[in-house]
Amino acid sequence: MKIESEKVQLQGFQMSPQGDGGTLTISETRKSFRLSSLQYSYLDVLRNSGSIEGLVKFFLGQGWLVSFRELYSLLQFLVVEGLIANPTFREYFNKAEAQEIKYQNSAFDKKVLHGTKVLPRDLPFFRSLEPQLANYLLQKAERFQIPAQMRLTQSGMLDRDLYIILQGQAAIYRVLDAKRRQMVSVLGSGSIFGERGFLLNQPRSADVITTLPSEVLRIQHLPEFDQLIKSEKAQSLQHRFWVLQALQSSPFFKGLPTDSLDSLIFTGKLCQAPAHQMLFQEGQPGNTCYILIQGNVVISQRGRNINVLGQGSAFGEISLLMSGGQRTATVTTQQNSVLLEIHQNDFYRVLSQNLLLAKEIETLAAERLANDAKRNR
């Protein structure tokens, strides 16, 4: 189970409101700590909601946005002070720090499982394809039983195969140097990874290492797939191809392994907009964000054009994360465009299931907002 959906086991403490925030006092040691107003509110709700997902759902239901950086900082503090008893939380935050990870290279050829065939309807993404196409892509798929601490994909390698975790868990690690790695995301049962190599023939952007014994489905890439992916016969696959191409060139997402963005991509819907259409206006409330798949959009503030965004750009996320739900700019298409539209509820649901990814995306949004402020001085 991922920590985001796990019931948090809190140890004894008392909370006392005080000015803008409050004080937390540990029952056993009587040590006291000052909490910000957001952290105080999050801890108060966490005691009742039981999980990270429950907390985010509660605040979203009240119409309040969650600061994932504040939430992450609070949980990290609770782990360090021993106020969260869940061993999985301690392991999670330890792995989130840059460190040397022990693992072995996976020997897929020695662990084939024979038995029940995996059906397209049981797999993410494949259930959205035409049955004939899905069965064609899965024709050489094999199931493997993989122990914990085995590397499934290696950063920088040109491996074209696609992988799905049927049971178990793995983690995506950004490679910092020859020894150190930093966890970016956790993959649970049903997670798909390796699409960048499978669809775009791009090198792996991260190491994926099992953290629990896992059953993994490997879908071999066949040479004829490349033409199929680009054909009109496989429109849903082609749309997926476009989205990954856009992310590959995205200044906003380029620092994040695309494998860890799968859930976010799956929640969106592709839409088309003609040239010169206003997508949203500065000052309006906003509950959607966008990834520009094809075309260009013009960004304007106070009636002045300040930027033109192209393929791979993300916009609208600031109103979902940083500005209290208000649009900070007007966005208008410059030419016919294709966009991936992600609704606020779906956006928060995905982020509530992936705390590390949420923190990184919010940090990127804050940097963009700061850059906009400098430009307007």
mmCIF file of C-alpha atoms in Angstrom:
data_model
loop_
_atom_site.group_PDB
_atom_site.id
_atom_site.type_symbol
_atom_site.label_atom_id
_atom_site.label_comp_id
_atom_site.label_asym_id
_atom_site.label_seq_id
_atom_site.Cartn_x
_atom_site.Cartn_y
_atom_site.Cartn_z
ATOM 1 C CA MET A 1 0.000 0.000 0.000
ATOM 2 C CA LYS A 2 1.263 3.513 -0.845
ATOM 3 C CA ILE A 3 1.698 5.816 2.136
ATOM 4 C CA GLU A 4 -0.761 8.317 0.665
ATOM 5 C CA SER A 5 -3.658 5.893 1.156
ATOM 6 C CA GLU A 6 -2.325 4.285 4.367
ATOM 7 C CA LYS A 7 -3.984 5.175 7.671
ATOM 8 C CA VAL A 8 -1.558 7.363 9.608
ATOM 9 C CA GLN A 9 -0.802 6.027 13.109
ATOM 10 C CA LEU A 10 -0.134 9.142 15.204
ATOM 11 C CA GLN A 11 1.550 8.950 18.604
ATOM 12 C CA GLY A 12 0.470 10.959 21.670
ATOM 13 C CA PHE A 13 0.583 14.754 21.485
ATOM 14 C CA GLN A 14 -1.514 17.799 22.335
ATOM 15 C CA MET A 15 -2.343 20.742 20.098
ATOM 16 C CA SER A 16 -2.948 24.302 21.307
ATOM 17 C CA PRO A 17 -4.000 27.139 18.987
ATOM 18 C CA GLN A 18 -1.774 30.192 19.327
ATOM 19 C CA GLY A 19 -1.939 33.268 17.148
ATOM 20 C CA ASP A 20 -1.346 32.449 13.495
ATOM 21 C CA GLY A 21 -0.918 28.698 13.913
ATOM 22 C CA GLY A 22 -0.421 26.718 17.082
ATOM 23 C CA THR A 23 1.778 24.610 19.294
ATOM 24 C CA LEU A 24 2.300 20.847 19.290
ATOM 25 C CA THR A 25 3.446 19.267 22.561
ATOM 26 C CA ILE A 26 4.688 15.659 22.672
ATOM 27 C CA SER A 27 2.968 13.832 25.547
ATOM 28 C CA GLU A 28 5.939 11.671 26.545
ATOM 29 C CA THR A 29 8.776 14.233 26.476
ATOM 30 C CA ARG A 30 6.747 17.474 26.854
ATOM 31 C CA LYS A 31 8.798 18.966 24.022
ATOM 32 C CA SER A 32 6.886 21.740 22.243
ATOM 33 C CA PHE A 33 7.053 22.864 18.621
ATOM 34 C CA ARG A 34 5.544 25.808 16.791
ATOM 35 C CA LEU A 35 3.463 24.981 13.692
ATOM 36 C CA SER A 36 2.420 27.340 10.922
ATOM 37 C CA SER A 37 -1.309 27.939 10.440
ATOM 38 C CA LEU A 38 -1.413 25.560 7.466
ATOM 39 C CA GLN A 39 0.531 22.812 9.240
ATOM 40 C CA TYR A 40 -1.655 23.178 12.333
ATOM 41 C CA SER A 41 -4.794 22.823 10.195
ATOM 42 C CA TYR A 42 -3.362 19.852 8.279
ATOM 43 C CA LEU A 43 -2.410 18.005 11.457
ATOM 44 C CA ASP A 44 -5.824 18.660 12.986
ATOM 45 C CA VAL A 45 -7.570 17.222 9.916
ATOM 46 C CA LEU A 46 -5.085 14.354 9.602
ATOM 47 C CA ARG A 47 -6.074 13.111 13.056
ATOM 48 C CA ASN A 48 -9.634 12.678 11.772
ATOM 49 C CA SER A 49 -9.266 11.968 8.045
ATOM 50 C CA GLY A 50 -6.761 9.185 8.679
ATOM 51 C CA SER A 51 -4.725 9.423 5.474
ATOM 52 C CA ILE A 52 -3.021 11.884 3.116
ATOM 53 C CA GLU A 53 -5.621 11.195 0.429
ATOM 54 C CA GLY A 54 -8.407 11.761 2.955
ATOM 55 C CA LEU A 55 -6.870 15.061 4.055
ATOM 56 C CA VAL A 56 -6.587 16.392 0.484
ATOM 57 C CA LYS A 57 -10.134 15.248 -0.297
ATOM 58 C CA PHE A 58 -11.458 17.028 2.801
ATOM 59 C CA PHE A 59 -9.845 20.383 1.971
ATOM 60 C CA LEU A 60 -10.816 20.190 -1.699
ATOM 61 C CA GLY A 61 -14.401 19.489 -0.626
ATOM 62 C CA GLN A 62 -14.294 22.700 1.424
ATOM 63 C CA GLY A 63 -13.038 24.633 -1.593
ATOM 64 C CA TRP A 64 -9.543 25.088 -0.107
ATOM 65 C CA LEU A 65 -6.313 24.326 -1.939
ATOM 66 C CA VAL A 66 -3.592 22.264 -0.271
ATOM 67 C CA SER A 67 0.049 23.341 -0.089
ATOM 68 C CA PHE A 68 1.859 20.079 -0.728
ATOM 69 C CA ARG A 69 5.182 21.606 0.312
ATOM 70 C CA GLU A 70 3.752 22.513 3.730
ATOM 71 C CA LEU A 71 2.115 19.088 4.014
ATOM 72 C CA TYR A 72 5.345 17.318 3.071
ATOM 73 C CA SER A 73 7.310 19.393 5.604
ATOM 74 C CA LEU A 74 4.773 18.569 8.340
ATOM 75 C CA LEU A 75 4.872 14.821 7.654
ATOM 76 C CA GLN A 76 8.672 14.836 7.518
ATOM 77 C CA PHE A 77 8.756 16.595 10.909
ATOM 78 C CA LEU A 78 6.309 14.074 12.406
ATOM 79 C CA VAL A 79 8.452 11.188 11.164
ATOM 80 C CA VAL A 80 11.689 12.687 12.511
ATOM 81 C CA GLU A 81 10.116 13.319 15.928
ATOM 82 C CA GLY A 82 8.683 9.780 16.049
ATOM 83 C CA LEU A 83 5.063 10.939 16.064
ATOM 84 C CA ILE A 84 4.141 8.716 13.109
ATOM 85 C CA ALA A 85 4.418 5.056 14.035
ATOM 86 C CA ASN A 86 4.018 3.646 10.491
ATOM 87 C CA PRO A 87 7.350 2.057 9.477
ATOM 88 C CA THR A 88 6.444 2.661 5.815
ATOM 89 C CA PHE A 89 6.475 6.419 6.404
ATOM 90 C CA ARG A 90 9.975 6.298 7.906
ATOM 91 C CA GLU A 91 11.192 4.230 4.969
ATOM 92 C CA TYR A 92 9.515 6.591 2.486
ATOM 93 C CA PHE A 93 11.119 9.762 3.835
ATOM 94 C CA ASN A 94 14.509 8.071 4.184
ATOM 95 C CA LYS A 95 14.408 7.085 0.523
ATOM 96 C CA ALA A 96 13.319 10.590 -0.480
ATOM 97 C CA GLU A 97 16.753 11.839 0.577
ATOM 98 C CA ALA A 98 19.637 11.516 -1.867
ATOM 99 C CA GLN A 99 21.493 8.364 -0.919
ATOM 100 C CA GLU A 100 23.222 5.252 -2.168
ATOM 101 C CA ILE A 101 20.613 2.595 -3.024
ATOM 102 C CA LYS A 102 21.450 -1.101 -2.864
ATOM 103 C CA TYR A 103 20.038 -3.130 -5.739
ATOM 104 C CA GLN A 104 20.813 -5.894 -8.215
ATOM 105 C CA ASN A 105 20.318 -5.889 -11.963
ATOM 106 C CA SER A 106 17.180 -7.839 -12.774
ATOM 107 C CA ALA A 107 17.482 -11.160 -14.622
ATOM 108 C CA PHE A 108 14.122 -11.200 -16.426
ATOM 109 C CA ASP A 109 14.948 -14.287 -18.447
ATOM 110 C CA LYS A 110 15.127 -16.487 -15.329
ATOM 111 C CA LYS A 111 11.804 -15.570 -13.749
ATOM 112 C CA VAL A 112 9.077 -16.189 -16.339
ATOM 113 C CA LEU A 113 5.689 -17.091 -14.883
ATOM 114 C CA HIS A 114 3.459 -19.412 -16.851
ATOM 115 C CA GLY A 115 -0.240 -19.407 -16.152
ATOM 116 C CA THR A 116 -3.277 -17.212 -16.660
ATOM 117 C CA LYS A 117 -2.932 -14.853 -19.619
ATOM 118 C CA VAL A 118 -3.208 -11.152 -18.775
ATOM 119 C CA LEU A 119 -6.155 -9.562 -20.604
ATOM 120 C CA PRO A 120 -6.185 -5.988 -21.997
ATOM 121 C CA ARG A 121 -9.249 -5.098 -19.895
ATOM 122 C CA ASP A 122 -7.201 -5.750 -16.744
ATOM 123 C CA LEU A 123 -4.425 -3.309 -17.677
ATOM 124 C CA PRO A 124 -4.210 0.497 -17.514
ATOM 125 C CA PHE A 125 -4.029 2.212 -20.901
ATOM 126 C CA PHE A 126 -4.598 -1.041 -22.808
ATOM 127 C CA ARG A 127 -8.246 -1.130 -21.808
ATOM 128 C CA SER A 128 -8.656 2.178 -23.651
ATOM 129 C CA LEU A 129 -7.409 0.704 -26.937
ATOM 130 C CA GLU A 130 -9.348 -1.155 -29.579
ATOM 131 C CA PRO A 131 -9.365 -4.842 -28.527
ATOM 132 C CA GLN A 132 -7.622 -5.979 -31.712
ATOM 133 C CA LEU A 133 -4.856 -3.394 -31.266
ATOM 134 C CA ALA A 134 -4.423 -4.185 -27.557
ATOM 135 C CA ASN A 135 -4.132 -7.910 -28.225
ATOM 136 C CA TYR A 136 -1.630 -7.230 -30.998
ATOM 137 C CA LEU A 137 0.610 -5.180 -28.702
ATOM 138 C CA LEU A 138 0.364 -7.805 -25.967
ATOM 139 C CA GLN A 139 1.145 -10.765 -28.210
ATOM 140 C CA LYS A 140 4.650 -11.281 -26.795
ATOM 141 C CA ALA A 141 4.004 -10.064 -23.242
ATOM 142 C CA GLU A 142 5.526 -12.143 -20.425
ATOM 143 C CA ARG A 143 4.925 -12.199 -16.668
ATOM 144 C CA PHE A 144 7.875 -12.242 -14.279
ATOM 145 C CA GLN A 145 8.272 -12.702 -10.547
ATOM 146 C CA ILE A 146 10.861 -10.143 -9.404
ATOM 147 C CA PRO A 147 12.366 -9.985 -5.877
ATOM 148 C CA ALA A 148 12.740 -6.701 -4.001
ATOM 149 C CA GLN A 149 15.731 -4.442 -4.713
ATOM 150 C CA MET A 150 16.036 -5.440 -8.371
ATOM 151 C CA ARG A 151 16.572 -2.783 -11.044
ATOM 152 C CA LEU A 152 13.982 -3.063 -13.817
ATOM 153 C CA THR A 153 15.110 -0.173 -16.041
ATOM 154 C CA GLN A 154 18.321 1.858 -16.061
ATOM 155 C CA SER A 155 18.665 5.589 -16.633
ATOM 156 C CA GLY A 156 20.190 6.439 -19.996
ATOM 157 C CA MET A 157 19.628 3.012 -21.559
ATOM 158 C CA LEU A 158 17.803 2.581 -24.882
ATOM 159 C CA ASP A 159 15.411 -0.172 -23.806
ATOM 160 C CA ARG A 160 12.218 -0.207 -25.921
ATOM 161 C CA ASP A 161 10.141 -2.560 -23.745
ATOM 162 C CA LEU A 162 7.096 -1.456 -21.731
ATOM 163 C CA TYR A 163 6.394 -2.642 -18.173
ATOM 164 C CA ILE A 164 3.337 -2.961 -15.911
ATOM 165 C CA ILE A 165 3.419 -3.845 -12.206
ATOM 166 C CA LEU A 166 0.676 -6.440 -11.769
ATOM 167 C CA GLN A 167 1.361 -6.879 -8.052
ATOM 168 C CA GLY A 168 3.931 -5.368 -5.705
ATOM 169 C CA GLN A 169 5.725 -2.044 -5.674
ATOM 170 C CA ALA A 170 8.677 -0.256 -7.258
ATOM 171 C CA ALA A 171 10.198 3.209 -6.979
ATOM 172 C CA ILE A 172 11.444 5.653 -9.592
ATOM 173 C CA TYR A 173 14.863 7.071 -8.743
ATOM 174 C CA ARG A 174 16.512 10.092 -10.309
ATOM 175 C CA VAL A 175 20.219 9.314 -10.775
ATOM 176 C CA LEU A 176 22.342 12.106 -9.252
ATOM 177 C CA ASP A 177 25.790 10.574 -9.750
ATOM 178 C CA ALA A 178 27.513 7.189 -9.912
ATOM 179 C CA LYS A 179 26.408 6.288 -6.377
ATOM 180 C CA ARG A 180 23.549 8.525 -5.237
ATOM 181 C CA ARG A 181 19.911 8.345 -6.233
ATOM 182 C CA GLN A 182 16.820 10.239 -5.120
ATOM 183 C CA MET A 183 13.334 8.740 -5.088
ATOM 184 C CA VAL A 184 10.885 10.659 -7.261
ATOM 185 C CA SER A 185 7.803 8.470 -7.217
ATOM 186 C CA VAL A 186 6.374 5.168 -5.973
ATOM 187 C CA LEU A 187 4.719 2.765 -8.405
ATOM 188 C CA GLY A 188 2.035 0.438 -7.060
ATOM 189 C CA SER A 189 0.001 -2.373 -8.578
ATOM 190 C CA GLY A 190 -1.360 -1.395 -11.990
ATOM 191 C CA SER A 191 1.372 1.190 -12.666
ATOM 192 C CA ILE A 192 2.772 1.356 -16.170
ATOM 193 C CA PHE A 193 6.280 2.613 -16.966
ATOM 194 C CA GLY A 194 8.723 2.671 -19.845
ATOM 195 C CA GLU A 195 6.472 4.448 -22.326
ATOM 196 C CA ARG A 196 9.089 6.979 -23.327
ATOM 197 C CA GLY A 197 11.288 4.208 -24.706
ATOM 198 C CA PHE A 198 8.376 2.191 -26.082
ATOM 199 C CA LEU A 199 6.694 5.049 -27.966
ATOM 200 C CA LEU A 200 9.454 7.607 -28.608
ATOM 201 C CA ASN A 201 12.655 5.514 -28.640
ATOM 202 C CA GLN A 202 14.070 7.862 -25.984
ATOM 203 C CA PRO A 203 16.607 6.803 -23.327
ATOM 204 C CA ARG A 204 15.303 5.901 -19.889
ATOM 205 C CA SER A 205 15.041 9.008 -17.711
ATOM 206 C CA ALA A 206 15.377 7.218 -14.361
ATOM 207 C CA ASP A 207 16.119 3.941 -12.613
ATOM 208 C CA VAL A 208 13.115 1.859 -11.598
ATOM 209 C CA ILE A 209 13.870 -0.509 -8.693
ATOM 210 C CA THR A 210 11.468 -2.902 -6.959
ATOM 211 C CA THR A 211 10.904 -2.122 -3.287
ATOM 212 C CA LEU A 212 8.750 -5.214 -2.655
ATOM 213 C CA PRO A 213 8.589 -8.641 -4.326
ATOM 214 C CA SER A 214 6.615 -7.925 -7.489
ATOM 215 C CA GLU A 215 4.909 -9.529 -10.432
ATOM 216 C CA VAL A 216 5.825 -7.559 -13.552
ATOM 217 C CA LEU A 217 4.468 -7.778 -17.096
ATOM 218 C CA ARG A 218 7.047 -7.016 -19.796
ATOM 219 C CA ILE A 219 5.640 -6.013 -23.186
ATOM 220 C CA GLN A 220 8.311 -6.456 -25.814
ATOM 221 C CA HIS A 221 8.669 -3.732 -28.408
ATOM 222 C CA LEU A 222 8.495 -5.099 -31.952
ATOM 223 C CA PRO A 223 9.929 -3.182 -34.957
ATOM 224 C CA GLU A 224 6.526 -2.935 -36.668
ATOM 225 C CA PHE A 225 5.086 -1.048 -33.669
ATOM 226 C CA ASP A 226 6.750 2.222 -34.722
ATOM 227 C CA GLN A 227 4.678 2.517 -37.878
ATOM 228 C CA LEU A 228 1.560 1.354 -36.065
ATOM 229 C CA ILE A 229 1.948 4.008 -33.362
ATOM 230 C CA LYS A 230 1.920 6.789 -35.969
ATOM 231 C CA SER A 231 -0.975 5.372 -38.014
ATOM 232 C CA GLU A 232 -4.608 6.447 -37.876
ATOM 233 C CA LYS A 233 -5.519 2.838 -37.092
ATOM 234 C CA ALA A 234 -4.201 3.372 -33.583
ATOM 235 C CA GLN A 235 -5.605 6.830 -32.816
ATOM 236 C CA SER A 236 -5.601 6.444 -29.022
ATOM 237 C CA LEU A 237 -1.999 5.240 -29.162
ATOM 238 C CA GLN A 238 -1.134 8.168 -31.423
ATOM 239 C CA HIS A 239 -2.648 10.600 -28.916
ATOM 240 C CA ARG A 240 -0.484 9.043 -26.216
ATOM 241 C CA PHE A 241 2.505 9.484 -28.527
ATOM 242 C CA TRP A 242 1.688 13.197 -28.915
ATOM 243 C CA VAL A 243 1.379 13.735 -25.162
ATOM 244 C CA LEU A 244 4.757 12.129 -24.459
ATOM 245 C CA GLN A 245 6.385 14.131 -27.267
ATOM 246 C CA ALA A 246 5.036 17.292 -25.665
ATOM 247 C CA LEU A 247 6.265 16.348 -22.201
ATOM 248 C CA GLN A 248 9.681 15.519 -23.640
ATOM 249 C CA SER A 249 10.062 19.154 -24.768
ATOM 250 C CA SER A 250 8.352 20.716 -21.735
ATOM 251 C CA PRO A 251 10.363 23.201 -19.631
ATOM 252 C CA PHE A 252 7.897 22.587 -16.791
ATOM 253 C CA PHE A 253 8.017 18.784 -16.780
ATOM 254 C CA LYS A 254 11.474 18.053 -18.193
ATOM 255 C CA GLY A 255 12.996 17.642 -14.719
ATOM 256 C CA LEU A 256 10.475 14.960 -13.785
ATOM 257 C CA PRO A 257 10.684 11.400 -15.136
ATOM 258 C CA THR A 258 7.767 11.030 -17.541
ATOM 259 C CA ASP A 259 7.187 7.561 -16.120
ATOM 260 C CA SER A 260 6.097 9.187 -12.858
ATOM 261 C CA LEU A 261 3.521 11.387 -14.631
ATOM 262 C CA ASP A 262 1.439 8.518 -16.012
ATOM 263 C CA SER A 263 -1.489 8.973 -13.647
ATOM 264 C CA LEU A 264 -1.593 12.703 -14.301
ATOM 265 C CA ILE A 265 -1.635 12.163 -18.067
ATOM 266 C CA PHE A 266 -4.349 9.515 -17.846
ATOM 267 C CA THR A 267 -6.691 11.865 -15.994
ATOM 268 C CA GLY A 268 -6.654 14.445 -18.776
ATOM 269 C CA LYS A 269 -8.713 14.639 -21.931
ATOM 270 C CA LEU A 270 -7.493 15.807 -25.326
ATOM 271 C CA CYS A 271 -9.342 18.804 -26.742
ATOM 272 C CA GLN A 272 -8.912 21.027 -29.783
ATOM 273 C CA ALA A 273 -9.113 24.821 -29.922
ATOM 274 C CA PRO A 274 -9.175 27.008 -33.063
ATOM 275 C CA ALA A 275 -6.792 29.908 -33.585
ATOM 276 C CA HIS A 276 -7.469 33.114 -31.588
ATOM 277 C CA GLN A 277 -9.698 31.411 -29.002
ATOM 278 C CA MET A 278 -9.402 32.700 -25.423
ATOM 279 C CA LEU A 279 -8.952 29.699 -23.136
ATOM 280 C CA PHE A 280 -9.267 31.697 -19.921
ATOM 281 C CA GLN A 281 -8.994 35.305 -18.709
ATOM 282 C CA GLU A 282 -6.862 36.971 -16.042
ATOM 283 C CA GLY A 283 -8.723 37.353 -12.755
ATOM 284 C CA GLN A 284 -11.271 34.638 -13.451
ATOM 285 C CA PRO A 285 -11.583 31.597 -11.173
ATOM 286 C CA GLY A 286 -9.859 28.563 -12.655
ATOM 287 C CA ASN A 287 -10.314 24.840 -12.101
ATOM 288 C CA THR A 288 -8.344 23.362 -15.019
ATOM 289 C CA CYS A 289 -4.742 23.254 -16.178
ATOM 290 C CA TYR A 290 -3.381 22.373 -19.612
ATOM 291 C CA ILE A 291 -0.467 20.767 -21.410
ATOM 292 C CA LEU A 292 -0.031 22.091 -24.939
ATOM 293 C CA ILE A 293 0.316 19.113 -27.283
ATOM 294 C CA GLN A 294 0.314 20.966 -30.611
ATOM 295 C CA GLY A 295 0.120 24.645 -31.525
ATOM 296 C CA ASN A 296 0.958 27.883 -29.689
ATOM 297 C CA VAL A 297 -0.703 30.095 -27.084
ATOM 298 C CA VAL A 298 -0.115 33.731 -26.133
ATOM 299 C CA ILE A 299 0.131 34.693 -22.444
ATOM 300 C CA SER A 300 -0.892 38.235 -21.517
ATOM 301 C CA GLN A 301 -1.149 40.173 -18.261
ATOM 302 C CA ARG A 302 -2.830 43.566 -17.830
ATOM 303 C CA GLY A 303 -3.441 43.721 -21.572
ATOM 304 C CA ARG A 304 0.232 43.200 -22.465
ATOM 305 C CA ASN A 305 1.593 40.087 -24.170
ATOM 306 C CA ILE A 306 4.370 38.639 -22.008
ATOM 307 C CA ASN A 307 5.072 35.213 -23.501
ATOM 308 C CA VAL A 308 4.321 32.711 -26.259
ATOM 309 C CA LEU A 309 4.222 29.033 -25.296
ATOM 310 C CA GLY A 310 4.741 26.099 -27.650
ATOM 311 C CA GLN A 311 4.539 22.324 -27.617
ATOM 312 C CA GLY A 312 5.091 20.760 -24.218
ATOM 313 C CA SER A 313 4.261 23.872 -22.203
ATOM 314 C CA ALA A 314 2.074 23.589 -19.132
ATOM 315 C CA PHE A 315 -0.155 26.477 -18.079
ATOM 316 C CA GLY A 316 -3.054 27.072 -15.726
ATOM 317 C CA GLU A 317 -1.448 25.063 -12.936
ATOM 318 C CA ILE A 318 -0.728 28.184 -10.868
ATOM 319 C CA SER A 319 -4.450 28.764 -10.271
ATOM 320 C CA LEU A 320 -4.714 25.177 -8.985
ATOM 321 C CA LEU A 321 -1.710 25.406 -6.673
ATOM 322 C CA MET A 322 -0.594 28.896 -5.768
ATOM 323 C CA SER A 323 -3.087 31.717 -6.380
ATOM 324 C CA GLY A 324 -6.200 30.705 -4.469
ATOM 325 C CA GLY A 325 -7.928 29.468 -7.605
ATOM 326 C CA GLN A 326 -7.607 32.730 -9.559
ATOM 327 C CA ARG A 327 -6.134 32.983 -13.057
ATOM 328 C CA THR A 328 -2.984 35.114 -13.067
ATOM 329 C CA ALA A 329 -2.941 35.678 -16.850
ATOM 330 C CA THR A 330 -5.041 35.533 -20.016
ATOM 331 C CA VAL A 331 -4.265 32.699 -22.441
ATOM 332 C CA THR A 332 -5.275 32.793 -26.120
ATOM 333 C CA THR A 333 -4.442 30.322 -28.878
ATOM 334 C CA GLN A 334 -2.224 31.723 -31.613
ATOM 335 C CA GLN A 335 -3.028 28.911 -34.069
ATOM 336 C CA ASN A 336 -5.129 25.752 -34.149
ATOM 337 C CA SER A 337 -4.058 23.826 -31.058
ATOM 338 C CA VAL A 338 -4.415 20.454 -29.358
ATOM 339 C CA LEU A 339 -4.359 20.471 -25.563
ATOM 340 C CA LEU A 340 -4.514 18.000 -22.710
ATOM 341 C CA GLU A 341 -7.024 19.431 -20.228
ATOM 342 C CA ILE A 342 -6.771 18.305 -16.599
ATOM 343 C CA HIS A 343 -9.577 19.169 -14.172
ATOM 344 C CA GLN A 344 -8.774 20.353 -10.656
ATOM 345 C CA ASN A 345 -10.420 17.392 -8.897
ATOM 346 C CA ASP A 346 -8.470 14.913 -11.039
ATOM 347 C CA PHE A 347 -5.285 16.934 -10.647
ATOM 348 C CA TYR A 348 -5.539 16.906 -6.845
ATOM 349 C CA ARG A 349 -6.587 13.265 -6.731
ATOM 350 C CA VAL A 350 -3.410 12.296 -8.591
ATOM 351 C CA LEU A 351 -1.191 14.555 -6.472
ATOM 352 C CA SER A 352 -2.783 13.264 -3.256
ATOM 353 C CA GLN A 353 -1.636 9.779 -4.324
ATOM 354 C CA ASN A 354 1.929 10.877 -5.002
ATOM 355 C CA LEU A 355 3.295 13.273 -2.383
ATOM 356 C CA LEU A 356 6.801 13.595 -3.828
ATOM 357 C CA LEU A 357 5.517 14.388 -7.298
ATOM 358 C CA ALA A 358 3.045 16.887 -5.811
ATOM 359 C CA LYS A 359 5.809 18.682 -3.913
ATOM 360 C CA GLU A 360 7.992 18.938 -7.025
ATOM 361 C CA ILE A 361 5.170 20.227 -9.234
ATOM 362 C CA GLU A 362 4.170 22.819 -6.629
ATOM 363 C CA THR A 363 7.808 23.946 -6.334
ATOM 364 C CA LEU A 364 7.978 24.408 -10.103
ATOM 365 C CA ALA A 365 4.735 26.400 -10.042
ATOM 366 C CA ALA A 366 6.109 28.652 -7.277
ATOM 367 C CA GLU A 367 9.254 29.313 -9.322
ATOM 368 C CA ARG A 368 7.143 30.252 -12.330
ATOM 369 C CA LEU A 369 4.997 32.607 -10.233
ATOM 370 C CA ALA A 370 8.149 34.262 -8.835
ATOM 371 C CA ASN A 371 9.547 34.708 -12.348
ATOM 372 C CA ASP A 372 6.281 36.290 -13.486
ATOM 373 C CA ALA A 373 6.450 38.714 -10.551
ATOM 374 C CA LYS A 374 9.999 39.761 -11.478
ATOM 375 C CA ARG A 375 8.949 40.320 -15.077
ATOM 376 C CA ASN A 376 6.121 42.622 -14.013
ATOM 377 C CA ARG A 377 8.239 44.883 -11.816
#
